[in-house]
């Protein structure tokens, strides 16, 4: 029981610190990358949250410290300073690096198949399970066949021999 009190205190401390840790997310954007115009910088930050770091692959370029992520952040800012809209800047990166650069790929073209594959397979699995269970419920229950007359006579002989000894 002496272990429970320190454990509870540690758990409580961790739970209290969790919001602070979530608020302290550090972005990899360096001061020399930031644009002087706060509106353009906000647009660049918003765009880079939706672009994948091609090195880290599961992190956006805003949070990645990889050199390629820095290059992509600078490229986004270049495009915005040149007057591109958000869609044009993203389209430029997609043309250059492919749709993989998007953290959430589009559903156009053959990508719709990838988006639909999960739900389609889930529904298919439910149908197969339902057909299997319905077939099992309709199947006749197995019954044990009774003993044949020869087997009954043999069993009676064995039992009679065992009781006479």
mmCIF file of C-alpha atoms in Angstrom:
data_model
loop_
_atom_site.group_PDB
_atom_site.id
_atom_site.type_symbol
_atom_site.label_atom_id
_atom_site.label_comp_id
_atom_site.label_asym_id
_atom_site.label_seq_id
_atom_site.Cartn_x
_atom_site.Cartn_y
_atom_site.Cartn_z
ATOM 1 C CA UNK A 1 0.000 0.000 0.000
ATOM 2 C CA UNK A 2 2.927 2.365 0.447
ATOM 3 C CA UNK A 3 3.538 2.162 -3.282
ATOM 4 C CA UNK A 4 0.049 3.489 -4.107
ATOM 5 C CA UNK A 5 0.485 6.988 -2.674
ATOM 6 C CA UNK A 6 3.623 7.939 -4.646
ATOM 7 C CA UNK A 7 2.123 6.343 -7.745
ATOM 8 C CA UNK A 8 -1.069 8.390 -7.389
ATOM 9 C CA UNK A 9 0.932 11.568 -6.863
ATOM 10 C CA UNK A 10 3.051 10.852 -9.944
ATOM 11 C CA UNK A 11 -0.054 10.074 -12.013
ATOM 12 C CA UNK A 12 -1.742 13.283 -10.862
ATOM 13 C CA UNK A 13 1.372 15.298 -11.697
ATOM 14 C CA UNK A 14 1.537 13.741 -15.173
ATOM 15 C CA UNK A 15 -2.128 14.479 -15.821
ATOM 16 C CA UNK A 16 -1.693 18.088 -14.713
ATOM 17 C CA UNK A 17 1.396 18.511 -16.912
ATOM 18 C CA UNK A 18 -0.269 17.051 -20.025
ATOM 19 C CA UNK A 19 -1.998 20.287 -21.133
ATOM 20 C CA UNK A 20 1.245 22.175 -20.637
ATOM 21 C CA UNK A 21 3.157 19.690 -22.774
ATOM 22 C CA UNK A 22 0.545 19.891 -25.532
ATOM 23 C CA UNK A 23 0.685 23.676 -25.499
ATOM 24 C CA UNK A 24 4.464 23.637 -25.767
ATOM 25 C CA UNK A 25 4.636 22.159 -29.273
ATOM 26 C CA UNK A 26 7.819 23.427 -30.865
ATOM 27 C CA UNK A 27 7.750 24.280 -34.542
ATOM 28 C CA UNK A 28 10.860 23.840 -36.629
ATOM 29 C CA UNK A 29 10.411 27.145 -38.451
ATOM 30 C CA UNK A 30 13.567 29.196 -37.983
ATOM 31 C CA UNK A 31 13.484 32.980 -37.518
ATOM 32 C CA UNK A 32 15.347 33.523 -40.793
ATOM 33 C CA UNK A 33 12.566 31.683 -42.675
ATOM 34 C CA UNK A 34 9.733 33.873 -41.391
ATOM 35 C CA UNK A 35 8.209 36.472 -43.635
ATOM 36 C CA UNK A 36 7.969 40.112 -42.568
ATOM 37 C CA UNK A 37 4.291 40.282 -43.542
ATOM 38 C CA UNK A 38 2.286 38.603 -40.743
ATOM 39 C CA UNK A 39 -0.604 37.773 -43.087
ATOM 40 C CA UNK A 40 1.701 35.976 -45.554
ATOM 41 C CA UNK A 41 3.466 34.213 -42.684
ATOM 42 C CA UNK A 42 0.126 32.993 -41.320
ATOM 43 C CA UNK A 43 -0.811 31.670 -44.779
ATOM 44 C CA UNK A 44 2.569 29.950 -45.080
ATOM 45 C CA UNK A 45 2.146 28.339 -41.644
ATOM 46 C CA UNK A 46 -1.340 27.153 -42.529
ATOM 47 C CA UNK A 47 -0.127 25.635 -45.797
ATOM 48 C CA UNK A 48 2.885 23.954 -44.232
ATOM 49 C CA UNK A 49 0.662 22.205 -41.672
ATOM 50 C CA UNK A 50 -0.952 20.316 -44.560
ATOM 51 C CA UNK A 51 2.259 19.412 -46.404
ATOM 52 C CA UNK A 52 4.183 16.210 -45.628
ATOM 53 C CA UNK A 53 7.869 16.164 -44.871
ATOM 54 C CA UNK A 54 9.268 13.827 -47.513
ATOM 55 C CA UNK A 55 12.010 12.686 -45.132
ATOM 56 C CA UNK A 56 9.959 12.112 -41.965
ATOM 57 C CA UNK A 57 6.876 11.030 -43.969
ATOM 58 C CA UNK A 58 4.451 11.265 -41.057
ATOM 59 C CA UNK A 59 5.112 14.818 -39.999
ATOM 60 C CA UNK A 60 4.203 18.133 -41.544
ATOM 61 C CA UNK A 61 6.938 20.418 -42.798
ATOM 62 C CA UNK A 62 6.107 22.983 -40.119
ATOM 63 C CA UNK A 63 7.189 20.559 -37.363
ATOM 64 C CA UNK A 64 10.064 18.802 -39.133
ATOM 65 C CA UNK A 65 13.712 19.679 -38.634
ATOM 66 C CA UNK A 66 14.822 17.900 -41.818
ATOM 67 C CA UNK A 67 16.760 19.966 -44.360
ATOM 68 C CA UNK A 68 14.265 19.092 -47.099
ATOM 69 C CA UNK A 69 11.396 20.300 -44.903
ATOM 70 C CA UNK A 70 13.211 23.621 -44.502
ATOM 71 C CA UNK A 71 13.610 23.832 -48.278
ATOM 72 C CA UNK A 72 9.892 23.130 -48.732
ATOM 73 C CA UNK A 73 8.969 25.794 -46.153
ATOM 74 C CA UNK A 74 11.167 28.313 -47.990
ATOM 75 C CA UNK A 75 9.651 27.273 -51.323
ATOM 76 C CA UNK A 76 6.128 27.811 -49.982
ATOM 77 C CA UNK A 77 7.104 31.263 -48.766
ATOM 78 C CA UNK A 78 8.740 32.077 -52.127
ATOM 79 C CA UNK A 79 5.567 31.136 -53.972
ATOM 80 C CA UNK A 80 3.401 33.232 -51.632
ATOM 81 C CA UNK A 81 5.711 36.256 -51.961
ATOM 82 C CA UNK A 82 5.586 35.815 -55.749
ATOM 83 C CA UNK A 83 1.812 36.287 -55.541
ATOM 84 C CA UNK A 84 0.556 32.690 -55.790
ATOM 85 C CA UNK A 85 -2.693 31.813 -54.096
ATOM 86 C CA UNK A 86 -2.707 29.007 -51.533
ATOM 87 C CA UNK A 87 -4.041 26.562 -54.117
ATOM 88 C CA UNK A 88 -1.419 27.608 -56.677
ATOM 89 C CA UNK A 89 1.411 27.182 -54.162
ATOM 90 C CA UNK A 90 0.174 23.711 -53.207
ATOM 91 C CA UNK A 91 -0.332 22.797 -56.876
ATOM 92 C CA UNK A 92 3.259 23.863 -57.587
ATOM 93 C CA UNK A 93 4.559 21.528 -54.864
ATOM 94 C CA UNK A 94 2.307 18.683 -56.013
ATOM 95 C CA UNK A 95 3.530 19.107 -59.602
ATOM 96 C CA UNK A 96 7.105 19.046 -58.392
ATOM 97 C CA UNK A 97 6.937 16.268 -55.736
ATOM 98 C CA UNK A 98 3.709 14.390 -56.460
ATOM 99 C CA UNK A 99 0.607 13.981 -54.320
ATOM 100 C CA UNK A 100 2.671 12.287 -51.626
ATOM 101 C CA UNK A 101 3.639 15.767 -50.423
ATOM 102 C CA UNK A 102 0.031 16.255 -49.228
ATOM 103 C CA UNK A 103 -0.705 14.957 -45.739
ATOM 104 C CA UNK A 104 -4.280 14.299 -46.863
ATOM 105 C CA UNK A 105 -4.264 13.248 -50.526
ATOM 106 C CA UNK A 106 -7.164 14.118 -52.780
ATOM 107 C CA UNK A 107 -9.924 11.682 -53.746
ATOM 108 C CA UNK A 108 -9.581 12.339 -57.464
ATOM 109 C CA UNK A 109 -8.378 9.808 -60.023
ATOM 110 C CA UNK A 110 -7.402 6.411 -58.693
ATOM 111 C CA UNK A 111 -7.071 7.730 -55.141
ATOM 112 C CA UNK A 112 -10.810 7.232 -54.653
ATOM 113 C CA UNK A 113 -10.136 3.491 -54.681
ATOM 114 C CA UNK A 114 -7.694 3.858 -51.795
ATOM 115 C CA UNK A 115 -10.159 5.974 -49.830
ATOM 116 C CA UNK A 116 -13.015 3.549 -50.483
ATOM 117 C CA UNK A 117 -11.061 0.302 -49.980
ATOM 118 C CA UNK A 118 -11.335 0.310 -46.177
ATOM 119 C CA UNK A 119 -15.096 0.829 -45.948
ATOM 120 C CA UNK A 120 -15.746 -1.537 -48.874
ATOM 121 C CA UNK A 121 -13.695 -4.319 -47.276
ATOM 122 C CA UNK A 122 -15.406 -3.728 -43.929
ATOM 123 C CA UNK A 123 -18.874 -4.045 -45.483
ATOM 124 C CA UNK A 124 -17.745 -7.122 -47.415
ATOM 125 C CA UNK A 125 -16.470 -8.711 -44.186
ATOM 126 C CA UNK A 126 -19.807 -7.987 -42.485
ATOM 127 C CA UNK A 127 -21.694 -9.633 -45.358
ATOM 128 C CA UNK A 128 -19.453 -12.721 -45.302
ATOM 129 C CA UNK A 129 -19.838 -13.001 -41.511
ATOM 130 C CA UNK A 130 -23.632 -12.653 -41.759
ATOM 131 C CA UNK A 131 -23.879 -15.329 -44.470
ATOM 132 C CA UNK A 132 -21.647 -17.671 -42.461
ATOM 133 C CA UNK A 133 -23.603 -17.180 -39.226
ATOM 134 C CA UNK A 134 -26.942 -17.534 -41.002
ATOM 135 C CA UNK A 135 -25.767 -20.785 -42.613
ATOM 136 C CA UNK A 136 -24.659 -22.125 -39.236
ATOM 137 C CA UNK A 137 -27.964 -21.262 -37.607
ATOM 138 C CA UNK A 138 -29.948 -22.994 -40.373
ATOM 139 C CA UNK A 139 -27.803 -26.126 -40.413
ATOM 140 C CA UNK A 140 -29.245 -29.151 -38.725
ATOM 141 C CA UNK A 141 -27.748 -29.876 -35.376
ATOM 142 C CA UNK A 142 -25.545 -32.909 -35.316
ATOM 143 C CA UNK A 143 -27.117 -35.748 -33.460
ATOM 144 C CA UNK A 144 -25.282 -38.708 -32.166
ATOM 145 C CA UNK A 145 -26.277 -41.858 -33.912
ATOM 146 C CA UNK A 146 -27.502 -44.578 -31.600
ATOM 147 C CA UNK A 147 -25.688 -47.860 -31.216
ATOM 148 C CA UNK A 148 -26.358 -50.538 -33.769
ATOM 149 C CA UNK A 149 -27.899 -53.796 -32.467
ATOM 150 C CA UNK A 150 -24.515 -55.549 -32.799
ATOM 151 C CA UNK A 151 -22.837 -52.812 -30.736
ATOM 152 C CA UNK A 152 -25.535 -52.985 -28.080
ATOM 153 C CA UNK A 153 -25.115 -56.782 -27.767
ATOM 154 C CA UNK A 154 -21.351 -56.438 -27.494
ATOM 155 C CA UNK A 155 -21.686 -53.712 -24.848
ATOM 156 C CA UNK A 156 -24.108 -55.913 -22.860
ATOM 157 C CA UNK A 157 -21.635 -58.822 -23.000
ATOM 158 C CA UNK A 158 -18.780 -56.594 -21.792
ATOM 159 C CA UNK A 159 -20.868 -55.219 -18.933
ATOM 160 C CA UNK A 160 -22.078 -58.708 -17.939
ATOM 161 C CA UNK A 161 -18.506 -60.030 -17.899
ATOM 162 C CA UNK A 162 -17.374 -57.085 -15.764
ATOM 163 C CA UNK A 163 -20.166 -57.539 -13.204
ATOM 164 C CA UNK A 164 -19.628 -61.333 -12.895
ATOM 165 C CA UNK A 165 -15.937 -61.021 -12.022
#
